[in-house]
C-alpha positions as a printed NumPy array, in Angstrom:
array([[ 179.61 , -222.31 ,  109.671],
       [ 182.952, -221.191,  110.289],
       [ 185.098, -224.031,  111.854],
       [ 187.845, -222.271,  112.943],
       [ 185.485, -219.023,  114.699],
       [ 183.531, -222.19 ,  116.523],
       [ 186.551, -223.339,  117.913],
       [ 188.345, -220.501,  119.204],
       [ 184.876, -219.712,  121.142],
       [ 185.518, -223.225,  122.484],
       [ 188.989, -222.293,  123.744],
       [ 188.912, -219.369,  125.337],
       [ 185.65 , -220.28 ,  126.748],
       [ 187.522, -223.46 ,  128.534],
       [ 190.927, -221.179,  129.055],
       [ 188.404, -218.738,  131.398],
       [ 186.667, -221.929,  132.946],
       [ 190.518, -223.359,  133.904],
       [ 191.058, -220.503,  134.799],
       [ 188.904, -217.61 ,  136.782],
       [ 190.849, -215.784,  139.077],
       [ 192.797, -214.81 ,  136.294],
       [ 191.725, -211.121,  134.781],
       [ 192.019, -211.887,  131.334],
       [ 190.79 , -209.343,  128.963],
       [ 189.   , -209.365,  125.954],
       [ 192.008, -208.226,  123.769],
       [ 194.02 , -211.745,  125.316],
       [ 191.045, -213.497,  124.486],
       [ 191.329, -212.455,  120.867],
       [ 194.974, -213.365,  120.514],
       [ 193.804, -216.879,  120.985],
       [ 193.61 , -218.739,  117.439],
       [ 192.395, -221.604,  116.262],
       [ 194.345, -222.036,  112.868],
       [ 195.27 , -225.183,  110.651],
       [ 198.546, -226.621,  111.68 ],
       [ 201.33 , -225.957,  109.166],
       [ 201.248, -230.056,  108.539],
       [ 198.567, -231.619,  108.471],
       [ 199.733, -234.981,  109.328],
       [ 199.536, -233.265,  113.095],
       [ 196.007, -232.368,  113.043],
       [ 192.529, -230.617,  111.699],
       [ 193.053, -227.555,  113.86 ],
       [ 195.901, -226.006,  115.747],
       [ 195.44 , -223.459,  118.884],
       [ 197.901, -220.724,  119.958],
       [ 196.265, -219.753,  123.306],
       [ 198.562, -222.063,  126.154],
       [ 201.589, -219.949,  124.554],
       [ 200.013, -216.593,  124.396],
       [ 198.814, -216.984,  127.658],
       [ 201.331, -217.996,  129.428],
       [ 202.739, -214.659,  130.471],
       [ 198.818, -213.325,  131.749],
       [ 198.776, -216.46 ,  133.483],
       [ 201.684, -217.451,  135.033],
       [ 202.337, -220.957,  133.887],
       [ 204.289, -222.848,  131.572],
       [ 203.187, -223.074,  128.092],
       [ 203.041, -226.978,  127.669],
       [ 201.137, -227.188,  131.207],
       [ 198.47 , -225.125,  129.638],
       [ 198.584, -226.896,  127.09 ],
       [ 197.986, -230.039,  128.753],
       [ 194.818, -228.849,  131.227],
       [ 193.113, -227.358,  127.889],
       [ 193.8  , -230.629,  126.017],
       [ 192.114, -233.129,  128.89 ],
       [ 189.019, -230.029,  129.212],
       [ 188.523, -230.057,  125.298],
       [ 188.559, -233.737,  124.235],
       [ 185.322, -235.027,  123.646],
       [ 184.404, -231.906,  123.551],
       [ 181.8  , -230.87 ,  119.777],
       [ 184.054, -233.61 ,  117.959],
       [ 187.08 , -233.198,  119.46 ],
       [ 188.412, -236.472,  119.163],
       [ 191.773, -236.15 ,  120.098],
       [ 193.727, -233.363,  121.769],
       [ 198.42 , -233.3  ,  121.823],
       [ 200.444, -231.049,  123.062],
       [ 203.345, -230.504,  120.713],
       [ 206.022, -228.035,  120.607],
       [ 206.941, -225.539,  123.739],
       [ 202.94 , -225.524,  124.048],
       [ 201.194, -225.553,  120.775],
       [ 197.675, -227.529,  120.671],
       [ 196.307, -229.983,  117.861],
       [ 193.27 , -231.356,  117.692],
       [ 192.081, -234.075,  115.174],
       [ 188.13 , -233.591,  114.493],
       [ 185.273, -236.424,  114.178],
       [ 183.48 , -237.24 ,  110.955],
       [ 180.283, -235.854,  112.353],
       [ 182.017, -232.295,  111.998],
       [ 183.214, -232.643,  107.941],
       [ 179.3  , -233.889,  107.887],
       [ 177.986, -230.778,  109.601],
       [ 180.479, -228.801,  106.827],
       [ 178.995, -230.322,  103.845],
       [ 175.642, -230.212,  105.424],
       [ 176.566, -226.514,  106.069],
       [ 177.713, -225.92 ,  102.063],
       [ 175.09 , -227.789,  100.186],
       [ 172.402, -225.442,  102.54 ],
       [ 173.644, -222.564,  102.51 ],
       [ 174.632, -222.743,   98.22 ],
       [ 176.379, -219.898,   96.477],
       [ 175.796, -218.174,  100.158],
       [ 178.433, -220.352,  102.153],
       [ 180.934, -218.561,  103.307],
       [ 179.1  , -214.872,  103.56 ],
       [ 180.602, -213.254,  106.968],
       [ 179.14 , -210.479,  108.416],
       [ 182.223, -209.312,  109.507],
       [ 181.987, -206.365,  107.907],
       [ 178.664, -205.06 ,  109.532],
       [ 178.253, -202.764,  106.638],
       [ 180.888, -200.327,  107.004],
       [ 181.054, -197.929,  104.359],
       [ 183.912, -198.849,  101.576],
       [ 185.023, -196.638,   98.953],
       [ 186.777, -198.696,   96.576],
       [ 188.307, -196.459,   93.831],
       [ 190.456, -197.898,   91.239],
       [ 191.423, -198.027,   87.511],
       [ 190.96 , -193.734,   87.857],
       [ 193.338, -193.916,   84.476],
       [ 193.223, -190.138,   82.513],
       [ 190.769, -189.645,   79.895],
       [ 193.217, -188.836,   77.246],
       [ 192.874, -192.564,   75.713],
       [ 192.141, -196.537,   75.929],
       [ 192.493, -198.626,   78.472],
       [ 195.941, -200.264,   78.388],
       [ 197.764, -203.575,   79.71 ],
       [ 198.678, -201.752,   82.843],
       [ 195.512, -200.385,   84.273],
       [ 194.321, -203.855,   83.653],
       [ 195.826, -205.259,   86.518],
       [ 194.827, -202.604,   89.216],
       [ 191.161, -202.884,   86.869],
       [ 190.886, -207.085,   88.211],
       [ 192.698, -205.99 ,   91.736],
       [ 189.628, -203.669,   92.465],
       [ 186.882, -205.263,   91.195],
       [ 187.08 , -208.342,   92.736],
       [ 188.465, -207.437,   96.237],
       [ 185.198, -205.099,   96.107],
       [ 183.849, -208.098,   95.239],
       [ 185.165, -209.981,   97.815],
       [ 184.468, -206.853,  100.732],
       [ 180.798, -206.55 ,   99.807],
       [ 180.507, -211.588,  100.294],
       [ 182.674, -210.353,  103.936],
       [ 179.899, -207.763,  105.253],
       [ 180.984, -204.279,  103.628],
       [ 178.941, -201.379,  102.289],
       [ 181.083, -201.329,   99.432],
       [ 180.869, -198.691,   96.155],
       [ 182.908, -198.735,   93.094],
       [ 184.253, -195.484,   92.385],
       [ 186.226, -194.315,   89.321],
       [ 188.482, -190.797,   89.544],
       [ 188.277, -188.858,   86.313],
       [ 190.794, -186.839,   86.016],
       [ 188.889, -184.428,   83.786],
       [ 191.112, -181.423,   85.016],
       [ 194.731, -180.018,   84.291],
       [ 196.861, -179.743,   81.55 ],
       [ 196.618, -183.518,   79.827],
       [ 193.233, -182.505,   79.172],
       [ 194.521, -179.009,   77.313],
       [ 196.648, -181.59 ,   75.441],
       [ 194.194, -184.317,   74.627],
       [ 191.576, -181.202,   73.612],
       [ 194.519, -180.014,   70.513],
       [ 194.607, -183.662,   69.46 ],
       [ 191.411, -184.194,   69.097],
       [ 191.022, -180.772,   66.941],
       [ 194.448, -181.834,   65.225],
       [ 191.586, -185.099,   64.237],
       [ 189.535, -182.944,   63.143],
       [ 191.029, -180.811,   61.119],
       [ 192.49 , -184.08 ,   58.941],
       [ 188.302, -185.362,   59.389],
       [ 187.918, -182.184,   56.871],
       [ 190.21 , -182.681,   54.889],
       [ 193.55 , -181.316,   55.544],
       [ 196.555, -182.535,   55.313],
       [ 198.037, -182.821,   59.42 ],
       [ 201.48 , -184.568,   58.128],
       [ 203.016, -186.276,   61.025],
       [ 201.107, -185.572,   64.692],
       [ 203.185, -182.767,   66.768],
       [ 205.501, -183.734,   69.544],
       [ 203.307, -183.194,   72.469],
       [ 199.676, -184.541,   71.215],
       [ 198.937, -187.628,   71.38 ],
       [ 199.786, -189.774,   68.082],
       [ 196.9  , -193.104,   68.2  ],
       [ 194.339, -193.406,   66.051],
       [ 192.127, -194.204,   68.361],
       [ 191.307, -190.139,   68.333],
       [ 190.343, -190.619,   64.723],
       [ 186.787, -191.459,   65.095],
       [ 186.473, -188.764,   67.578],
       [ 187.238, -186.162,   64.829],
       [ 185.114, -187.825,   62.729],
       [ 182.229, -187.711,   64.89 ],
       [ 183.425, -183.234,   65.472],
       [ 183.142, -183.158,   61.768],
       [ 179.81 , -184.618,   61.673],
       [ 178.287, -182.834,   64.278],
       [ 179.343, -178.758,   63.791],
       [ 181.065, -179.475,   60.431],
       [ 183.659, -176.496,   59.156],
       [ 182.259, -174.172,   62.624],
       [ 185.   , -174.613,   64.693],
       [ 187.393, -173.238,   62.861],
       [ 185.62 , -170.24 ,   62.705],
       [ 185.518, -169.825,   66.269],
       [ 187.994, -168.084,   68.832],
       [ 190.264, -171.231,   69.655],
       [ 189.286, -170.713,   73.658],
       [ 185.67 , -170.732,   72.824],
       [ 186.011, -174.18 ,   70.589],
       [ 188.829, -175.779,   72.12 ],
       [ 186.824, -175.983,   75.391],
       [ 183.666, -176.919,   72.737],
       [ 186.157, -179.928,   72.185],
       [ 187.081, -180.772,   75.239],
       [ 184.628, -181.959,   77.056],
       [ 183.292, -183.589,   73.449],
       [ 186.663, -185.696,   73.515],
       [ 186.605, -186.712,   77.147],
       [ 183.508, -187.897,   77.067],
       [ 184.36 , -189.481,   73.866],
       [ 187.13 , -191.31 ,   76.108],
       [ 185.105, -192.367,   78.847],
       [ 182.603, -193.993,   76.902],
       [ 185.936, -196.105,   74.717],
       [ 187.344, -197.004,   78.678],
       [ 183.64 , -197.554,   79.479],
       [ 183.865, -200.163,   76.791],
       [ 187.215, -201.032,   77.523],
       [ 186.292, -202.499,   81.433],
       [ 183.248, -203.942,   80.03 ],
       [ 185.313, -206.359,   77.976],
       [ 186.979, -207.644,   81.567],
       [ 183.193, -207.228,   83.071],
       [ 184.474, -204.194,   85.434],
       [ 181.718, -201.778,   85.894],
       [ 181.677, -198.97 ,   88.632],
       [ 178.462, -197.674,   90.681],
       [ 180.421, -193.829,   90.72 ],
       [ 182.574, -191.687,   87.719],
       [ 183.434, -188.872,   89.75 ],
       [ 184.318, -185.619,   88.182],
       [ 188.037, -183.689,   89.128],
       [ 186.279, -180.665,   87.017],
       [ 183.955, -180.348,   89.982],
       [ 185.964, -179.747,   92.895],
       [ 186.952, -177.303,   90.659],
       [ 183.885, -175.685,   89.514],
       [ 182.569, -171.981,   91.011],
       [ 179.988, -170.455,   90.446],
       [ 178.491, -166.428,   91.272],
       [ 177.329, -167.892,   94.973],
       [ 179.509, -170.195,   95.808],
       [ 182.923, -170.775,   96.372],
       [ 184.96 , -174.185,   94.46 ],
       [ 184.781, -177.425,   96.46 ],
       [ 188.58 , -176.515,   97.258],
       [ 187.745, -173.86 ,   98.139],
       [ 185.449, -174.607,  101.164],
       [ 188.018, -177.251,  101.679],
       [ 190.416, -175.225,  102.372],
       [ 188.058, -173.571,  104.646],
       [ 187.76 , -176.644,  106.841],
       [ 190.737, -177.127,  106.473],
       [ 191.804, -173.526,  108.08 ],
       [ 189.254, -174.218,  110.806],
       [ 190.555, -176.929,  111.959],
       [ 194.154, -175.75 ,  111.802],
       [ 195.399, -178.089,  109.545],
       [ 197.299, -175.779,  106.842],
       [ 199.506, -172.68 ,  107.894],
       [ 201.518, -170.438,  105.564],
       [ 204.867, -170.926,  104.836],
       [ 207.925, -172.523,  103.087],
       [ 209.314, -175.46 ,  102.156],
       [ 213.304, -176.735,  101.771],
       [ 214.333, -178.033,   98.537],
       [ 213.294, -181.732,   98.049],
       [ 216.585, -183.405,   97.459],
       [ 216.637, -185.093,   93.939],
       [ 214.338, -183.605,   91.514],
       [ 212.611, -180.82 ,   92.241],
       [ 208.868, -181.34 ,   91.792],
       [ 206.813, -178.998,   89.727],
       [ 204.703, -178.11 ,   92.279],
       [ 207.244, -176.876,   94.561],
       [ 208.176, -172.753,   95.602],
       [ 210.599, -171.006,   97.045],
       [ 208.381, -168.679,   98.772],
       [ 205.588, -168.617,  101.215],
       [ 202.426, -170.941,  100.057],
       [ 199.205, -172.466,  101.681],
       [ 200.711, -175.745,  103.814],
       [ 199.33 , -178.449,  104.556],
       [ 200.621, -180.331,  107.936],
       [ 201.587, -183.931,  106.327],
       [ 204.005, -184.375,  108.772],
       [ 201.225, -184.163,  111.367],
       [ 200.247, -187.708,  110.232],
       [ 202.357, -189.296,  109.042],
       [ 203.88 , -187.933,  105.336],
       [ 208.046, -187.134,  104.934],
       [ 206.995, -183.5  ,  104.231],
       [ 203.727, -180.456,  104.872],
       [ 202.197, -180.095,  101.451],
       [ 201.521, -177.086,   99.602],
       [ 197.832, -176.78 ,   98.571],
       [ 198.158, -173.501,   97.031],
       [ 200.472, -171.514,   95.018],
       [ 202.22 , -168.077,   95.274],
       [ 199.965, -166.618,   93.115],
       [ 196.785, -168.302,   94.313],
       [ 196.476, -171.197,   92.257],
       [ 195.782, -174.868,   93.76 ],
       [ 198.157, -177.618,   93.47 ],
       [ 196.837, -181.373,   92.207],
       [ 197.543, -182.208,   95.806],
       [ 195.288, -180.154,   96.907],
       [ 192.181, -181.606,   94.564],
       [ 193.354, -185.109,   96.026],
       [ 192.404, -183.293,   99.707],
       [ 189.381, -181.944,   98.03 ],
       [ 187.798, -185.871,   96.85 ],
       [ 188.9  , -187.604,  100.125],
       [ 187.359, -184.843,  101.64 ],
       [ 184.078, -185.079,   99.9  ],
       [ 184.289, -189.254,  100.106],
       [ 184.605, -189.118,  103.907],
       [ 181.312, -186.715,  103.819],
       [ 179.494, -189.014,  101.785],
       [ 180.13 , -191.849,  104.909],
       [ 182.861, -193.513,  103.933],
       [ 184.506, -194.847,  106.612],
       [ 187.171, -196.74 ,  105.104],
       [ 189.204, -195.642,  101.463],
       [ 191.172, -197.88 ,   99.622],
       [ 193.355, -197.022,   96.496],
       [ 194.288, -199.313,   93.989],
       [ 197.277, -197.675,   92.44 ],
       [ 200.17 , -198.205,   89.756],
       [ 203.277, -199.103,   91.48 ],
       [ 204.791, -195.547,   89.865],
       [ 202.384, -194.437,   92.467],
       [ 204.414, -195.278,   95.516],
       [ 205.581, -191.845,   96.689],
       [ 201.651, -191.108,   96.959],
       [ 201.004, -193.236,   99.886],
       [ 202.298, -191.518,  102.858],
       [ 200.111, -188.382,  102.126],
       [ 197.359, -190.566,  100.921],
       [ 197.492, -192.119,  104.706],
       [ 198.55 , -188.705,  105.877],
       [ 195.287, -186.824,  104.12 ],
       [ 192.496, -189.548,  105.452],
       [ 193.42 , -189.445,  108.964],
       [ 193.358, -185.556,  109.346],
       [ 190.371, -184.946,  107.667],
       [ 188.598, -187.404,  109.248],
       [ 190.445, -187.073,  112.872],
       [ 191.097, -190.843,  112.915],
       [ 187.893, -191.606,  111.961],
       [ 188.467, -193.291,  108.955],
       [ 190.999, -195.469,  107.861],
       [ 193.041, -195.2  ,  103.771],
       [ 194.451, -197.811,  102.9  ],
       [ 197.1  , -198.032,   99.274],
       [ 197.339, -201.46 ,   97.569],
       [ 200.05 , -201.061,   95.086],
       [ 199.987, -203.55 ,   91.833],
       [ 203.631, -203.515,   89.794],
       [ 203.728, -204.01 ,   86.582],
       [ 202.322, -206.682,   83.607],
       [ 204.801, -208.117,   81.309],
       [ 203.682, -209.344,   78.37 ],
       [ 204.946, -212.637,   76.984],
       [ 204.318, -215.129,   73.913],
       [ 205.945, -218.608,   74.129],
       [ 207.66 , -216.896,   76.259],
       [ 209.188, -213.849,   73.858],
       [ 207.684, -210.396,   75.034],
       [ 205.141, -209.174,   72.179],
       [ 205.545, -205.874,   70.704],
       [ 203.253, -202.85 ,   70.988],
       [ 200.208, -202.11 ,   69.42 ],
       [ 200.575, -199.64 ,   66.78 ],
       [ 196.767, -198.352,   66.65 ],
       [ 197.276, -196.99 ,   70.74 ],
       [ 200.715, -195.212,   69.455],
       [ 203.167, -196.598,   72.095],
       [ 201.888, -199.01 ,   74.877],
       [ 199.609, -202.829,   74.516],
       [ 195.452, -202.14 ,   74.921],
       [ 193.144, -203.977,   77.342],
       [ 191.019, -204.5  ,   74.494],
       [ 194.349, -206.093,   72.421],
       [ 194.742, -208.62 ,   75.578],
       [ 191.174, -209.329,   76.066],
       [ 189.813, -210.1  ,   72.931],
       [ 192.418, -212.184,   72.273],
       [ 192.708, -215.151,   75.407],
       [ 189.257, -214.097,   76.267],
       [ 188.664, -211.986,   79.687],
       [ 189.031, -215.18 ,   82.133],
       [ 192.284, -216.134,   81.742],
       [ 193.174, -212.232,   82.007],
       [ 190.931, -212.065,   85.981],
       [ 192.213, -214.904,   87.085],
       [ 195.938, -214.18 ,   86.455],
       [ 196.084, -210.948,   86.668],
       [ 194.775, -211.911,   90.583],
       [ 196.723, -215.938,   90.21 ],
       [ 200.283, -212.796,   91.927],
       [ 200.113, -210.686,   94.994],
       [ 198.871, -207.169,   93.527],
       [ 202.784, -205.597,   94.799],
       [ 204.364, -208.785,   92.914],
       [ 205.797, -208.704,   89.374],
       [ 203.952, -210.374,   86.396],
       [ 204.672, -212.273,   83.699],
       [ 201.497, -212.846,   81.384],
       [ 201.688, -215.264,   78.188],
       [ 199.436, -215.493,   76.   ],
       [ 200.641, -219.069,   74.627],
       [ 200.432, -220.261,   78.47 ],
       [ 197.258, -218.607,   80.047],
       [ 194.787, -220.527,   76.964],
       [ 196.588, -224.084,   77.006],
       [ 194.337, -226.344,   78.304],
       [ 196.569, -228.619,   80.24 ],
       [ 197.513, -228.841,   84.54 ],
       [ 199.956, -225.723,   84.595],
       [ 197.373, -223.714,   83.5  ],
       [ 195.749, -222.034,   86.082],
       [ 192.436, -220.196,   84.827],
       [ 191.654, -223.611,   82.973],
       [ 192.92 , -226.246,   86.019],
       [ 190.315, -224.439,   88.693],
       [ 187.599, -224.16 ,   86.084],
       [ 187.717, -227.603,   84.615],
       [ 187.637, -228.411,   88.505],
       [ 183.733, -227.132,   88.612],
       [ 183.459, -228.605,   84.784],
       [ 184.382, -231.386,   85.831],
       [ 181.838, -231.466,   89.671],
       [ 179.354, -231.086,   86.881],
       [ 180.058, -233.711,   84.62 ],
       [ 179.881, -236.214,   87.617],
       [ 176.671, -235.594,   88.831],
       [ 175.046, -235.682,   85.072],
       [ 176.832, -238.734,   84.635],
       [ 174.974, -239.854,   87.891],
       [ 171.9  , -239.087,   86.854],
       [ 172.635, -240.795,   83.635],
       [ 173.636, -244.355,   85.045],
       [ 170.952, -243.906,   87.668],
       [ 168.363, -241.655,   86.492],
       [ 166.256, -242.872,   89.771],
       [ 168.314, -240.484,   92.271],
       [ 167.927, -236.57 ,   93.429],
       [ 170.86 , -234.091,   92.511],
       [ 169.793, -231.993,   93.872],
       [ 171.456, -230.164,   97.085],
       [ 168.829, -230.181,   99.669],
       [ 167.9  , -234.456,   98.732],
       [ 172.254, -234.532,   99.054],
       [ 172.855, -232.71 ,  102.199],
       [ 170.818, -235.686,  103.785],
       [ 173.03 , -238.385,  102.697],
       [ 175.529, -240.83 ,  105.078],
       [ 178.62 , -239.069,  105.049],
       [ 180.121, -240.806,  107.341],
       [ 180.61 , -243.783,  104.861],
       [ 182.981, -240.813,  103.554],
       [ 186.575, -242.299,  105.233],
       [ 189.056, -241.576,  101.988],
       [ 191.862, -239.423,  103.116],
       [ 191.368, -238.346,   99.812],
       [ 187.329, -237.034,  100.807],
       [ 188.794, -236.029,  104.484],
       [ 191.06 , -233.786,  102.598],
       [ 188.381, -232.225,   99.931],
       [ 186.15 , -232.134,  103.129],
       [ 188.693, -230.05 ,  105.162],
       [ 189.595, -227.722,  102.557],
       [ 185.89 , -227.6  ,  102.148],
       [ 185.68 , -225.754,  105.915],
       [ 188.599, -223.718,  105.35 ],
       [ 186.876, -221.147,  103.147],
       [ 184.306, -218.638,  105.278],
       [ 188.427, -217.915,  107.474],
       [ 189.547, -217.338,  103.98 ],
       [ 186.967, -214.94 ,  102.661],
       [ 187.289, -213.278,  106.446],
       [ 190.566, -213.183,  106.476],
       [ 191.467, -211.79 ,  102.44 ],
       [ 189.053, -209.156,  102.952],
       [ 190.992, -208.439,  105.603],
       [ 194.391, -207.883,  104.946],
       [ 192.656, -206.957,  101.432],
       [ 194.392, -209.74 ,   99.107],
       [ 191.85 , -211.001,   96.855],
       [ 194.439, -212.995,   95.419],
       [ 194.332, -215.483,   98.201],
       [ 191.012, -216.378,   96.992],
       [ 192.824, -217.563,   93.959],
       [ 194.974, -219.953,   95.638],
       [ 193.027, -221.17 ,   97.422],
       [ 191.043, -221.963,   94.597],
       [ 193.54 , -223.551,   93.156],
       [ 194.044, -225.709,   96.356],
       [ 190.946, -226.711,   95.556],
       [ 190.816, -227.48 ,   92.414],
       [ 193.687, -229.627,   92.861],
       [ 192.384, -231.658,   95.926],
       [ 189.872, -232.798,   93.625],
       [ 191.688, -233.377,   90.911],
       [ 193.742, -235.305,   92.786],
       [ 191.46 , -237.719,   94.324],
       [ 190.213, -238.094,   91.047],
       [ 193.213, -239.79 ,   89.216],
       [ 193.288, -241.908,   92.753],
       [ 189.868, -243.07 ,   91.587],
       [ 191.983, -244.153,   87.866],
       [ 193.776, -246.929,   89.671],
       [ 190.982, -247.537,   92.823],
       [ 187.737, -248.339,   91.264],
       [ 186.336, -248.007,   94.939],
       [ 187.341, -244.982,   94.745],
       [ 185.35 , -243.738,   91.902],
       [ 182.742, -241.201,   92.843],
       [ 179.569, -243.217,   91.151],
       [ 179.088, -246.567,   91.973],
       [ 176.127, -248.086,   91.258],
       [ 176.303, -251.   ,   93.123],
       [ 176.383, -248.879,   96.514],
       [ 173.689, -245.965,   96.439],
       [ 174.636, -244.725,   99.301],
       [ 178.14 , -244.242,   99.116],
       [ 177.928, -242.991,   95.753],
       [ 174.465, -240.056,   97.244],
       [ 177.731, -239.292,  100.304],
       [ 180.293, -238.8  ,   97.897],
       [ 177.848, -236.816,   95.165],
       [ 176.968, -234.488,   98.16 ],
       [ 181.336, -233.765,   98.03 ],
       [ 180.62 , -233.197,   94.66 ],
       [ 178.327, -230.46 ,   94.787],
       [ 179.884, -229.13 ,   97.399],
       [ 183.624, -228.425,   96.204],
       [ 181.448, -227.584,   92.864],
       [ 179.664, -224.678,   95.169],
       [ 182.538, -223.514,   96.583],
       [ 184.569, -223.038,   93.734],
       [ 182.026, -221.261,   91.672],
       [ 181.455, -218.804,   94.413],
       [ 184.891, -218.172,   94.654],
       [ 185.064, -217.697,   90.665],
       [ 181.834, -215.271,   90.686],
       [ 184.251, -213.214,   93.504],
       [ 186.634, -212.936,   90.75 ],
       [ 184.734, -211.653,   88.007],
       [ 185.592, -215.74 ,   85.822],
       [ 183.292, -218.361,   85.174],
       [ 182.288, -221.434,   86.431],
       [ 181.813, -223.184,   83.36 ],
       [ 179.176, -225.916,   83.086],
       [ 181.926, -228.049,   81.281],
       [ 184.79 , -227.704,   79.106],
       [ 185.466, -229.788,   75.429]])
């Protein structure tokens, strides 16, 4: 039940009845929206219909709004319809509407707010995709949570979502990883290796890899040709690092559907070329590449720039700043070539929306990724890039020192094991992804209203506590959702109760708008507002006993209030589930 969609349709129908002669296109009518007014004192809903249709109807906005008010007042629970300002129209709804909302929540349970907006569109959300060269650090943490929550949100909104991790297991960094692991292998065999040379990975996390290599191969690797031994070590170590990464992500309850290896794009067999070769053939057939030279870039010169002819992708024709090299003059492929082949793979797998969650340092990739998406799909697919700003760690206001075990960074595991999964996930989503985030270990574990995750989880626990207390004080009542849905909700006459019901009614709209904007932080904000409304009403009951949820002397009013409480707990649990955060039954 989405009351905003319902009343928007009602407004559009009223406009067409009032102006049958007008040539109003579906696009014009779609601009008529219904949303909460900026000030709740003005009403429950507001529409811009008169403002956006003034030009096509060739009439003054206030005149259109006045006519709409007369047409809509008294229909479908609209008690009042008042014109405000230059032509906005505010509605106040009857109690019957809120009764319908509460019954819808209690009837649907965790599915209240679930949408078909996505229409089953295949969406690929790629996130984390860290180089398999070590454990997850806190910089990966935010992208992992944002990507995971966004995928959950899109699925709830009706999209067919695949969560994907791109393993960067080709390139120079993997060679460095193999040499670093081989050094630890020699150490495990008893050699004195001294300080880790510059250029190799110094973290102690490679020590167990070296021991495992020694247990599996003894001293045999020392007697092999270097190229052969490093190839074996490379494969072994990448697998070990991916196991480590999966375990780190599991601590955050992050689980991908697919891990895609970059090496598969480069692999060749006797009869076929690589996936990158095939990609280049596809682009050539569509005249998307040419042989040419690039002017030297301003500032620092990238390592793949050459002052000689090479194979270039026509990126500027699709919105990029420069055409991008795919193949160097020596015949080798650039890193970007693998990116294009990977994007083509996604498109060929049926994805029509490809979402990338990247760190803020990848801002320069946005235009080129969007250009590739437009080119390979001929405009049939959409590329969305969301950048995650840095996370700074503090403890009681003081910066947190780096982890020695990792070498030079704070690990994701360190953070989760100290404060728990729920505070990490919620707080990573309590700021918009492109805003910097300060994460204070002390603040996120405080049991106070100043700690957002505690405040929201305590809201759910408080609801469950009220329901348990009601069963203790009134053993004969039925607090099952189906039974509470039959309550007389017209008895909920207090402004606080009405405010909570209105916030519950906003949940389906919030789900769709957050999914459309690819902004899961909106869910965290909404849950905090809903919990705040609950706690505020609870606190009023301390001073006003007549507002308390349980009153054994008034059974019908108690049942209505318990229905409201159960509805709040259901929406809080549903929203927390989308964020990957637990909804506790009790908190002590």
